[in-house]
mmCIF file of C-alpha atoms in Angstrom:
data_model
loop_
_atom_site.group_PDB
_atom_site.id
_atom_site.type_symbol
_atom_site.label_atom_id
_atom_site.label_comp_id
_atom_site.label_asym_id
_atom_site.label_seq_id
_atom_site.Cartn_x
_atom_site.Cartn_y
_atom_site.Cartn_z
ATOM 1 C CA UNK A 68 9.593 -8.375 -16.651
ATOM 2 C CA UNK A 69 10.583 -6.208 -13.970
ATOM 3 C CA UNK A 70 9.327 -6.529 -10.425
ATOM 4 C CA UNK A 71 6.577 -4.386 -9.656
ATOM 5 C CA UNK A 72 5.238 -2.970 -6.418
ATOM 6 C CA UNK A 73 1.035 -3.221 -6.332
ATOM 7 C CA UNK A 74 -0.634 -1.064 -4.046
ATOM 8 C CA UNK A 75 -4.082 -1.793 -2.981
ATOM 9 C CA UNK A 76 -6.866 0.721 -3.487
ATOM 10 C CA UNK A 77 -9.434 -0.731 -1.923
ATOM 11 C CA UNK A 78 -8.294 -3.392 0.869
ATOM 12 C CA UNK A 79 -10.238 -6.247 0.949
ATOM 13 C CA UNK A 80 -11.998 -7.331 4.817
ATOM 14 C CA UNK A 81 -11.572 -10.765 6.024
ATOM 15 C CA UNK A 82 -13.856 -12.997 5.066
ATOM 16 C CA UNK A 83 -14.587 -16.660 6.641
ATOM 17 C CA UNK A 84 -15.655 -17.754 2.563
ATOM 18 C CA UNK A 85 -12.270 -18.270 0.418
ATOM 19 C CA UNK A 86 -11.316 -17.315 -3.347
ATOM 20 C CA UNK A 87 -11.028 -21.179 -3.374
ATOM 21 C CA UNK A 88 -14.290 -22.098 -2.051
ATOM 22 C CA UNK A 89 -16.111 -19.194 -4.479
ATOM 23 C CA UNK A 90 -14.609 -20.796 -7.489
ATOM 24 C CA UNK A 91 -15.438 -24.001 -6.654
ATOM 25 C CA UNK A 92 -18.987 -22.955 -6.122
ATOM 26 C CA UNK A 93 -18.989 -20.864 -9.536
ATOM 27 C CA UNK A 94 -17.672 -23.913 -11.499
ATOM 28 C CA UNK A 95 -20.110 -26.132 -10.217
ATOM 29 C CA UNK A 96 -23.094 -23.536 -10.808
ATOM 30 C CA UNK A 97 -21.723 -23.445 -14.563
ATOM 31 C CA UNK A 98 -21.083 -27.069 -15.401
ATOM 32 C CA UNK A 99 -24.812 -27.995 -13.897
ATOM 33 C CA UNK A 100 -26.759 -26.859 -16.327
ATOM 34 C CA UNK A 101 -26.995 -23.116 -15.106
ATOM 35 C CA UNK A 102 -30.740 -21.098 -15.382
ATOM 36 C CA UNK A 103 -31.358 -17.651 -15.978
ATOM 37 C CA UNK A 104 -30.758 -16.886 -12.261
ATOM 38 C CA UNK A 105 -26.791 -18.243 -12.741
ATOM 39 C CA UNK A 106 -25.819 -14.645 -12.814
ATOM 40 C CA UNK A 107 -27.348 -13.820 -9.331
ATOM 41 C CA UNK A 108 -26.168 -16.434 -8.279
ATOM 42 C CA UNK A 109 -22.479 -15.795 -9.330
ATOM 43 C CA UNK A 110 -22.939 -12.136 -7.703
ATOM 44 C CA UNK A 111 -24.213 -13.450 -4.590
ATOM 45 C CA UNK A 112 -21.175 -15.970 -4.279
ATOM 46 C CA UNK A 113 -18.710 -13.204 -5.055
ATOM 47 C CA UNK A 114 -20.506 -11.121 -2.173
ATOM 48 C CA UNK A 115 -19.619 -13.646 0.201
ATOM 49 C CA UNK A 116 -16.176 -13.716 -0.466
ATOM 50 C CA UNK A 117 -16.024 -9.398 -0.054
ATOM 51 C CA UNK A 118 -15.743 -9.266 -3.849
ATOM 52 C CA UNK A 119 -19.142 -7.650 -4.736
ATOM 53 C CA UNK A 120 -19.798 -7.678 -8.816
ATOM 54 C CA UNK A 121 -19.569 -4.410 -10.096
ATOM 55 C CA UNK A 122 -19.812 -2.865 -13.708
ATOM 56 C CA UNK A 123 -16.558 -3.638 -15.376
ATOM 57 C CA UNK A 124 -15.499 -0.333 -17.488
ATOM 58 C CA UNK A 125 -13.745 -0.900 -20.983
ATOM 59 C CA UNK A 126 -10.538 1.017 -21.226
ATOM 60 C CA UNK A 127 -8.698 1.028 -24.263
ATOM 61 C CA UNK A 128 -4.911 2.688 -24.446
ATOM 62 C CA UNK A 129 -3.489 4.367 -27.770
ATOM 63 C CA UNK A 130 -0.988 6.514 -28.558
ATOM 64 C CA UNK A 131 -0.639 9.611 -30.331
ATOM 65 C CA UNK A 132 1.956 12.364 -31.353
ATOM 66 C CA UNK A 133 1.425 16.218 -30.350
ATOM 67 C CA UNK A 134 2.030 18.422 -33.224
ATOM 68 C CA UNK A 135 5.748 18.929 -32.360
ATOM 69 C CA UNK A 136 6.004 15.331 -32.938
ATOM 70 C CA UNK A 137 6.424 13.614 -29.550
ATOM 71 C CA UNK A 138 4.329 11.064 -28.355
ATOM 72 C CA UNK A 139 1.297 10.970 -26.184
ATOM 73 C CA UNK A 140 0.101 7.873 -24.160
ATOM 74 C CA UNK A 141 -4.048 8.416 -24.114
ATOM 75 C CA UNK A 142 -5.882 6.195 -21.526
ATOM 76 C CA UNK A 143 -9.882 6.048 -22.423
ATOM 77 C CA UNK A 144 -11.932 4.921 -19.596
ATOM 78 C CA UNK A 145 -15.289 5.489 -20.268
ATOM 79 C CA UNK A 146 -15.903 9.125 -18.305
ATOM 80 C CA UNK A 147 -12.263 9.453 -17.457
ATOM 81 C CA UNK A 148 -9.234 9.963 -19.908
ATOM 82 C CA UNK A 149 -5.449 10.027 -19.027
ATOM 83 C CA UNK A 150 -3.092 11.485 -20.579
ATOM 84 C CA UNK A 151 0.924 11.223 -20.781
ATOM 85 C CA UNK A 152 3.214 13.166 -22.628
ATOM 86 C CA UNK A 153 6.779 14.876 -22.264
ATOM 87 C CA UNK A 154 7.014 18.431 -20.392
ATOM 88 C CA UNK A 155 7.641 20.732 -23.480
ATOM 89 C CA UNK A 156 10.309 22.526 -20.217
ATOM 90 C CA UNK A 157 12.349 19.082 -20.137
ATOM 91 C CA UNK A 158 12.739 15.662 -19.477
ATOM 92 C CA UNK A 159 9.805 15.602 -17.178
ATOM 93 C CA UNK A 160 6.688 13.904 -17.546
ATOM 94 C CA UNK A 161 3.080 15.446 -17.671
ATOM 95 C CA UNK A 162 -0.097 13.570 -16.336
ATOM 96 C CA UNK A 163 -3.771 15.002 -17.666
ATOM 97 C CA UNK A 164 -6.810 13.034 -16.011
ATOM 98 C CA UNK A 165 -10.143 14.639 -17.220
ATOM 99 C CA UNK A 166 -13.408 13.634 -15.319
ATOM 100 C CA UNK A 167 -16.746 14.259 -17.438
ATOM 101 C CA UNK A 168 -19.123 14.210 -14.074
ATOM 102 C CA UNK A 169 -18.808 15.328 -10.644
ATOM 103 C CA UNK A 170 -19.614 11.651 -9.784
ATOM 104 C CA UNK A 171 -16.425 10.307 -11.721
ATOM 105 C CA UNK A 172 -14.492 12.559 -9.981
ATOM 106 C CA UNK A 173 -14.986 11.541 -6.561
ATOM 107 C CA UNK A 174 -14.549 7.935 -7.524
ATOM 108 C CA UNK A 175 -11.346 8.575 -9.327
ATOM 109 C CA UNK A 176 -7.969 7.615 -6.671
ATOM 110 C CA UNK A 177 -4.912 8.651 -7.659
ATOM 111 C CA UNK A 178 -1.663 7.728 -6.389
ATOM 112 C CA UNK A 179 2.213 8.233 -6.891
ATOM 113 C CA UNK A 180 4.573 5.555 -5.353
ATOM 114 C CA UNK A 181 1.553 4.323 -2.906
ATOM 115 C CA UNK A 182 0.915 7.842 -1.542
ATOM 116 C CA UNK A 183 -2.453 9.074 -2.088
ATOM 117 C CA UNK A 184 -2.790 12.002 -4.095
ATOM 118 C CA UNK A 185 -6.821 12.408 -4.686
ATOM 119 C CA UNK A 186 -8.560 9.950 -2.664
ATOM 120 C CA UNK A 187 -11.544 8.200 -3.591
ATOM 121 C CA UNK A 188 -15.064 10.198 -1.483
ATOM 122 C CA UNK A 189 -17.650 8.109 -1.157
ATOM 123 C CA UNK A 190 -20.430 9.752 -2.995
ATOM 124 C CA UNK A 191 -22.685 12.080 -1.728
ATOM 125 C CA UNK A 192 -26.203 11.060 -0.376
ATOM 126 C CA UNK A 193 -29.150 13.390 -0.683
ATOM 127 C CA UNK A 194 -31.249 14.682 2.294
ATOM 128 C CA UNK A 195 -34.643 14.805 1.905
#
C-alpha cells in the first residue's frame, strides 16, 4: 500500500483526558453491566477527550459507465454525491460534488493536496 499523506480537517485541541484513558473508561462502562444511560455516558466520555459524538453518515461508493463507455466513480453520502469520471477533452479528471441543502453545503470542505478549496462555514445562526 502506498504511503499516504492525511490532512486534518478539523484539528483536534489539547486535551488533559487521553484516547487511552477514554477507552479504558468506555470498556469498563460496557463490561459492567451497562443501563440505558451507557450511551450518554459514552458521549460524555468522548466529550472529554475533544471527540464530541456526532451522527455518523453512511456512504456507500459504486461505479458506473457513462454512455460512451468509460467509467464513473459515484460517492453517495447521504445529501452529498461525488462524482469522478474522465474529461471527455483528455486524460484529465473531472470532480462533480452536488449538495441537496444550503446547510450541506456549508459543511462540505474540500481540498486538493492539503490546500483548501471550499472551506467548511460554520452555519448560520438566526437573529431574532
Amino acid at each position: 500500500m502506498p504511503n499516504a499523506t492525511v490532512t486534518p480537517l478539523r484539528p483536534r485541541a489539547p486535551s488533559g483526558y487521553t484516547d487511552a484513558a477514554a477507552l479504558n473508561d468506555i470498556h469498563t462502562l460496557l463490561t459492567s453491566d451497562p443501563d440505558d444511560g451507557a450511551l450518554a455516558d459514552i458521549a460524555e466520555i468522548l466529550a472529554r477527550t475533544g471527540r464530541p459524538m456526532s451522527r455518523a453518515r453512511d456512504i456507500e461508493v459504486t461505479t458506473t459507465e457513462t454512455a460512451l463507455g468509460w467509467p464513473v466513480a459515484c460517492v453517495d453520502a447521504g445529501d452529498t454525491s461525488v462524482f469522478i469520471r474522465q474529461s471527455p477533452a483528455g486524460s484529465g479528471l473531472v470532480i462533480e460534488i452536488c449538495t441537496k441543502t444550503d446547510a450541506e453545503q456549508a459543511a462540505l470542505a474540500v481540498t486538493l493536496d492539503g490546500h483548501p478549496l471550499h472551506p467548511e462555514r460554520p452555519t448560520a445562526v438566526p437573529t431574532a
